Structure formats: structure tokens, C-alpha cells
Short mmCIF file of C-alpha atoms in Angstrom, two decimals:
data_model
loop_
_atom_site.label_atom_id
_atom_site.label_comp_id
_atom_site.label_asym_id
_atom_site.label_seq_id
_atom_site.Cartn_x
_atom_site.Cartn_y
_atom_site.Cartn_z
CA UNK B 289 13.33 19.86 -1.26
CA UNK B 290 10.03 18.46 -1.32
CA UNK B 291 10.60 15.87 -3.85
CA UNK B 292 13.55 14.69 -2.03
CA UNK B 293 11.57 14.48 1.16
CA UNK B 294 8.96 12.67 -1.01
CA UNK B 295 11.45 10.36 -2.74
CA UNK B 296 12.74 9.47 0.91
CA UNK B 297 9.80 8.35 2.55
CA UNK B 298 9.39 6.11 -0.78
CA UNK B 299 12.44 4.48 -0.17
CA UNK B 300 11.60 3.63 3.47
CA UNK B 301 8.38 2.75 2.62
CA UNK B 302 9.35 0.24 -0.52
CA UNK B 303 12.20 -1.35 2.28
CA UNK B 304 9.44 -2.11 5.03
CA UNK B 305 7.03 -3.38 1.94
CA UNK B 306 9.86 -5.63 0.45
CA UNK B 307 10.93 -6.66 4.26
CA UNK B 308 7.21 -7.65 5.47
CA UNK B 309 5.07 -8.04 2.40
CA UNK B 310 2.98 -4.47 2.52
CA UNK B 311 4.09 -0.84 4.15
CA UNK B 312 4.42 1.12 1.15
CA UNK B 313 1.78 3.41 1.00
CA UNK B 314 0.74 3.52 4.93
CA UNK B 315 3.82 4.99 5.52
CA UNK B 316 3.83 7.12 2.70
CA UNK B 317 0.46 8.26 2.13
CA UNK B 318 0.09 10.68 4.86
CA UNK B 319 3.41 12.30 4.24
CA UNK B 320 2.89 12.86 0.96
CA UNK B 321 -0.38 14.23 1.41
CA UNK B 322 0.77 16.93 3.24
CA UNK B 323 3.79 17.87 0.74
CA UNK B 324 1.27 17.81 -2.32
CA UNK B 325 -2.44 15.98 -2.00
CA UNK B 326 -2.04 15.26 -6.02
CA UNK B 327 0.80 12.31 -4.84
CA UNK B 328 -2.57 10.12 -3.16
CA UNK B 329 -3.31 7.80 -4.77
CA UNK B 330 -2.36 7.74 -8.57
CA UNK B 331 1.49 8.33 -7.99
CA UNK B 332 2.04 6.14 -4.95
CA UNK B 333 0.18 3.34 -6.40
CA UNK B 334 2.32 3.71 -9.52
CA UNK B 335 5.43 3.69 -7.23
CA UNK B 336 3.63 0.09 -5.56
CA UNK B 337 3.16 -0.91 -8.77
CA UNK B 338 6.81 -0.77 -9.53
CA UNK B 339 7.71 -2.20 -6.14
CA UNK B 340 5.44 -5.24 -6.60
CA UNK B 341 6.50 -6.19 -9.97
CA UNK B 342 10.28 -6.37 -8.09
CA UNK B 343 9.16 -8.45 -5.35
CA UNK B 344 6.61 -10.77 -7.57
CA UNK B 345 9.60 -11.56 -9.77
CA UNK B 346 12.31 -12.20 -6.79
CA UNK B 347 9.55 -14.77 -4.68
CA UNK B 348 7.77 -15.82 -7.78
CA UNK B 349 8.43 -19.31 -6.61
CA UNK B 350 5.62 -18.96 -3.75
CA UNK B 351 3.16 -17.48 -6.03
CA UNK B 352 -0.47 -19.23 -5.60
CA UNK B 353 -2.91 -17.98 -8.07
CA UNK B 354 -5.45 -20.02 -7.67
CA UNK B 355 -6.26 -18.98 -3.72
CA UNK B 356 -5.84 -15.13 -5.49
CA UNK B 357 -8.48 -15.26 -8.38
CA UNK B 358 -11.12 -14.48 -5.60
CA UNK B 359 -9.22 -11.69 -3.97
CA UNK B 360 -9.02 -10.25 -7.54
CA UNK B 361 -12.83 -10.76 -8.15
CA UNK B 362 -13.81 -8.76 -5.61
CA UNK B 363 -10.80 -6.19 -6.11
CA UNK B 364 -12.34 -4.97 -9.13
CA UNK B 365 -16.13 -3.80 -7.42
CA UNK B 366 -14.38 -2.44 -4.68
CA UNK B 367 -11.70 -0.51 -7.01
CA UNK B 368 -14.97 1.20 -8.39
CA UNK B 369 -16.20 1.84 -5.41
CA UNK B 370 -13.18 3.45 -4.07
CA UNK B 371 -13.36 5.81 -7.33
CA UNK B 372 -16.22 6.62 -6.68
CA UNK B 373 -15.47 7.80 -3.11
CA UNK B 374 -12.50 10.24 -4.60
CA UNK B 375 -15.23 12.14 -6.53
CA UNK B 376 -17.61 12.75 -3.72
CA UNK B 377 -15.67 14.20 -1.17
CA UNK B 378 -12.89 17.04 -1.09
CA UNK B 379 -9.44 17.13 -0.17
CA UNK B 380 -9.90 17.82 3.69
CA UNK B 381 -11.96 14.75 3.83
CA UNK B 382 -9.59 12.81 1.94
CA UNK B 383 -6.79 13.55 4.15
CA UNK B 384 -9.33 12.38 7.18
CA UNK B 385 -10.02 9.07 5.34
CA UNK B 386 -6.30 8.54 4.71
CA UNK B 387 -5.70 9.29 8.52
CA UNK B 388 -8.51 6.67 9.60
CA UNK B 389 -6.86 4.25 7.03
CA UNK B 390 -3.61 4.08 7.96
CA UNK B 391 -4.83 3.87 11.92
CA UNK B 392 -6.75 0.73 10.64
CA UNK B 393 -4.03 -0.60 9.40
CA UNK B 394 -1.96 -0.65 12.62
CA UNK B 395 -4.83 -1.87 14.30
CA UNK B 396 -4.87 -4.73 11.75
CA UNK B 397 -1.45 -5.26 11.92
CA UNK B 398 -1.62 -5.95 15.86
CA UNK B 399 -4.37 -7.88 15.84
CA UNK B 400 -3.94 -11.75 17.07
CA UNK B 401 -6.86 -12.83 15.01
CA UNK B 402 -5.83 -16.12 13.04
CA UNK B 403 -8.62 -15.79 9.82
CA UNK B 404 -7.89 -18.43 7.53
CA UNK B 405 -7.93 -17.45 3.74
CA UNK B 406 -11.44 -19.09 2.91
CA UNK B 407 -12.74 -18.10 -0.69
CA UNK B 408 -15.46 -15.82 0.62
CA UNK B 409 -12.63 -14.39 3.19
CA UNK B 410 -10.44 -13.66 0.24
CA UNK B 411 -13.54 -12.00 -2.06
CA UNK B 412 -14.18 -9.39 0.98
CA UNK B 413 -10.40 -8.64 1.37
CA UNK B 414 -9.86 -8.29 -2.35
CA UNK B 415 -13.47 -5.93 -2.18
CA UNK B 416 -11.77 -3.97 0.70
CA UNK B 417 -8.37 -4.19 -0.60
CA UNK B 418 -10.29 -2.32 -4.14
CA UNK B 419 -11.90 0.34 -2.00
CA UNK B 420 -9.36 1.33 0.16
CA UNK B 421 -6.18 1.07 -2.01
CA UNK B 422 -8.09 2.87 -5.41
CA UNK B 423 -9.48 6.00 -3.14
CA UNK B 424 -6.55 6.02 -0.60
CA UNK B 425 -3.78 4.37 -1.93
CA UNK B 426 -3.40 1.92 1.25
CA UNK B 427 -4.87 -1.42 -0.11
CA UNK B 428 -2.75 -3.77 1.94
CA UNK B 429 -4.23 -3.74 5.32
CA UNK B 430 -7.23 -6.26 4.10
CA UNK B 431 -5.72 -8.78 2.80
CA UNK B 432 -2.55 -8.47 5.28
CA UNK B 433 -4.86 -9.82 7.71
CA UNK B 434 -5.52 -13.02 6.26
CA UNK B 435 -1.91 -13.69 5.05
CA UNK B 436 0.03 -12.36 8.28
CA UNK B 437 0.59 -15.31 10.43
CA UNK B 438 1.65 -17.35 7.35
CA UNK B 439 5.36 -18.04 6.44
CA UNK B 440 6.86 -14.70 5.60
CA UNK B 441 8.54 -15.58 2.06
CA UNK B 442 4.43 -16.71 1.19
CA UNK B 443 2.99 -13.57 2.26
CA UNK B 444 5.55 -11.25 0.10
CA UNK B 445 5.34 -13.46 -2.99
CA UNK B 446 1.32 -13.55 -2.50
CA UNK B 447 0.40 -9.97 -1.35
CA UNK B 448 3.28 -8.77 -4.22
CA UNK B 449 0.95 -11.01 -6.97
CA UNK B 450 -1.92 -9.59 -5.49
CA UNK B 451 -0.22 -5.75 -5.68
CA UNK B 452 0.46 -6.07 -9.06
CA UNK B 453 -2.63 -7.12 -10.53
CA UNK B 454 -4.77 -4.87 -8.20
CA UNK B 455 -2.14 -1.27 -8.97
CA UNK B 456 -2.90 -1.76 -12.77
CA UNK B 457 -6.88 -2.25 -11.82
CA UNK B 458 -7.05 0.75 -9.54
CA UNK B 459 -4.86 3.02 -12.19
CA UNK B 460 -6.87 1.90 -15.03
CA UNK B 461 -10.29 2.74 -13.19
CA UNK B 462 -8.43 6.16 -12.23
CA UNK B 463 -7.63 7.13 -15.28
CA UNK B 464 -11.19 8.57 -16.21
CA UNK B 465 -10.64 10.81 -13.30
CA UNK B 466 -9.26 14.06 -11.99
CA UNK B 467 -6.72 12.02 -9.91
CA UNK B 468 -4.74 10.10 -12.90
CA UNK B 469 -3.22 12.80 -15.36
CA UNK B 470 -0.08 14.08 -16.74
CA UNK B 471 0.66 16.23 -13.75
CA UNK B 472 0.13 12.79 -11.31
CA UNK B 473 2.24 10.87 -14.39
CA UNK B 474 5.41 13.46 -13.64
CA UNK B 475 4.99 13.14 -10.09
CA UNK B 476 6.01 9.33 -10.25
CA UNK B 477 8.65 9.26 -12.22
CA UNK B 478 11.25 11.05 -9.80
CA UNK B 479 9.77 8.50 -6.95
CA UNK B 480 11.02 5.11 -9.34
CA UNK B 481 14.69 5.48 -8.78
CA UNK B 482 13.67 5.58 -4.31
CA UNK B 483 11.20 2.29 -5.17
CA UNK B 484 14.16 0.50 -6.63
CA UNK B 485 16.64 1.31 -4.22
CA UNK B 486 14.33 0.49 -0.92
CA UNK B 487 13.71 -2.43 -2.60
CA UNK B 488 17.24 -2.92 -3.16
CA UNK B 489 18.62 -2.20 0.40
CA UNK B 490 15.90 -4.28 1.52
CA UNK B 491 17.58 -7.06 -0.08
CA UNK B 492 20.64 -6.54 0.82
CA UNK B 493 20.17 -6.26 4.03
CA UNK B 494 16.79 -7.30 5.87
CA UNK B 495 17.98 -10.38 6.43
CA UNK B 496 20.37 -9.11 9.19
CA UNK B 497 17.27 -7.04 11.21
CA UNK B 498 15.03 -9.12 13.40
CA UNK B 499 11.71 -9.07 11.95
CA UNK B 500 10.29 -8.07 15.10
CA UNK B 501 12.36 -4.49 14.86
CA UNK B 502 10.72 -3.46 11.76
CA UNK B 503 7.76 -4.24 12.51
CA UNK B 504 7.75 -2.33 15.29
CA UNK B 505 9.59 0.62 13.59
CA UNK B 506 6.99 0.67 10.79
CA UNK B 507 3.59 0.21 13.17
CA UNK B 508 5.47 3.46 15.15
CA UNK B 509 5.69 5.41 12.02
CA UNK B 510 2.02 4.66 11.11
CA UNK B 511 0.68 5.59 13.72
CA UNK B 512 2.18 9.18 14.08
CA UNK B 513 1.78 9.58 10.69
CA UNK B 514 -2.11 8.42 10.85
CA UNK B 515 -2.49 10.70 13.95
CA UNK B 516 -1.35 13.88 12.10
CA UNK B 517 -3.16 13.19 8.93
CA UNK B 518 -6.46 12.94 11.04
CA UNK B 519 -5.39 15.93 13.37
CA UNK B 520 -4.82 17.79 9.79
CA UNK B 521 -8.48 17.82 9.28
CA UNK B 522 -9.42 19.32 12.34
CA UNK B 523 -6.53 22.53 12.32
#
């Protein structure tokens, strides 16, 4: 039962991801803390990992690599750093920080700020991006910011790029730790088959639902899942 729960929440989460350009693990993060704290972050990021490489290769054609290199430059200190978070505090605060995150994240995602993606801009998201995504699983909201009032097809071919590059750095740095084993390794696998098919439906048909609605479906979501997660360290 809980794996199906997990694999569901997967599948909505890799359908708002493929439909917007990020959503993944905001919406899933929380959830699957609760069901088992071993899913945050190795397995989910494996399961964005998966996701990304899908939607890199369908909007490869938008792809700018240059304007990434410095969001990947400072992706890699801020990966660190983020491992380095995961082995100084326990699970109750980890379910706090997750909580916070994900409450950031809608706050980002409402915001009518219009940053453009300057070098230095893209360095600080890529460092925040690192931090947040490596200890929490939820690296999106940073560099969502600077890509969200840009043409939609640019922001899911960029922020997927950026995803894949960033999931390898954050597993690779994990591996050394308590949080990327065998036990996290089996936990993925069963969530691949509800990563393909999000991404599938998503393609099928997004298209058909305004943008607007799931936008507003997924910010909803977030935010009762944020509020639990951070109520969860308090009970």
C-alpha cells in the first residue's frame, strides 16, 4: 500500500514537472517523508533524474548551455553544502527543513519579481539550487525564479538540462553517505515505471489544461503538504 501511495504521488508530481518545468519533488517530498524518511532525497532525486533526462530529450531544441555553465558552477559548492546539512541534523529536523522548503517554494512560485538570468544571478541559483535539492531533494525553486516568466517550452528544456546535470552531482556527492545505499537504490526502482507514465500523460494531455489550472492545483498541494511536514515536527 505504501509503495503504491508513493508511486502515485510520483506520477502527479513527474506530470506537474513535465507540464511547468519543476514540481517533482515539492509535491512529493513531504509525502514521502512521512511514508518512509529513507525516500528524501536519494530516491526522489533518482526518480527527477529519470524525469529530466525525458523532458531534456523531448525540448532539447531550447537547450542553452552556455547561460547554464554558471548555474552548474555554483551547483556543485552548494551540493556539498547541502550534504553536509543531512549529516548534522536528525530526521525531525529534516522533515522541518523539507516543510520550510517546499513553503519557499510556493512563495517563489507567486512571486511577481521579474530577475533577469545575469551570470552572478545564475551562480547563486545554481549554489541554492545545490543546497536545497542535495539535502532536501527540492532544488527547483531557485532557479524557477529566474526562468519563470520566460516562454514556457524554454523554461522546461532549460530547468530539465539543468535537472539532469545537477541529480547526477547531488547523487554522486550522496553516495559517501548514509542517505545513498542499496536500501535507497530499491526504493527507486518501483517509483521509474510512475516517472515515465506522469511524464507520459503529461504529454498526452497538458496541452488541453490551461496552464493557469495547474498551477494553481500544484501551488494548493504544496502548500498543504509544506504545512503538515512543518506541523510534523512540532506533534
Amino acid at each position: 500500500m505504501d509503495m503504491l501511495l508513493a508511486s502515485l504521488v510520483i506520477l502527479i508530481g513527474a506530470f506537474i514537472q513535465t507540464s511547468i518545468g519543476f514540481g517533482l519533488a515539492i509535491i512529493a517530498a513531504p509525502v514521502l517523508f512521512f511514508i518512509d524518511p529513507a525516500y528524501v532525497p536519494a530516491p526522489i532525486t533518482i526518480s527527477a533524474l529519470c524525469l529530466s533526462i525525458l523532458n531534456t530529450l523531448r525540448y532539447r531544441q531550447g537547450i542553452a548551455l552556455r547561460g547554464l555553465k554558471f548555474a552548474i558552477i555554483g551547483r556543485v559548492p552548494g551540493s556539498l553544502a547541502g550534504a553536509a546539512l543531512l549529516i548534522f541534523i536528525d530526521k525531525n529536523l529534516l522533515a522541518l527543513w523539507i516543510g520550510i522548503s517546499v513553503l519557499a517554494a510556493v512563495a517563489v512560485s507567486m512571486t511577481s519579481l521579474r530577475w533577469q538570468p545575469t551570470s552572478a544571478r545564475m551562480m547563486l541559483a545554481g549554489f541554492m539550487s545545490g543546497f536545497m535539492g542535495t539535502s532536501s531533494s527540492i532544488g527547483g525553486p531557485p532557479m524557477a525564479l529566474l526562468w519563470q516568466h520566460q516562454e514556457v517550452n524554454l523554461i522546461r528544456a532549460n530547468l530539465a538540462a539543468f535537472f539532469t546535470i545537477s541529480c547526477v552531482i547531488s547523487l554522486v556527492i550522496l553516495l559517501p553517505t548514509e542517505y545513498m545505499g542499496w536500501y535507497h537504490l530499491q526504493l527507486s526502482l518501483p517509483l521509474l515505471p510512475a516517472t515515465v507514465l506522469g511524464f507520459y500523460i503529461a504529454q498526452r494531455t497538458a496541452h488541453r489544461l490551461p496552464h493557469g489550472m495547474i498551477r494553481t492545483g500544484s501551488l494548493i498541494l504544496c502548500s498543504v503538504s509544506g504545512f503538515l511536514a512543518v506541523l510534523s515536527f512540532f506533534w
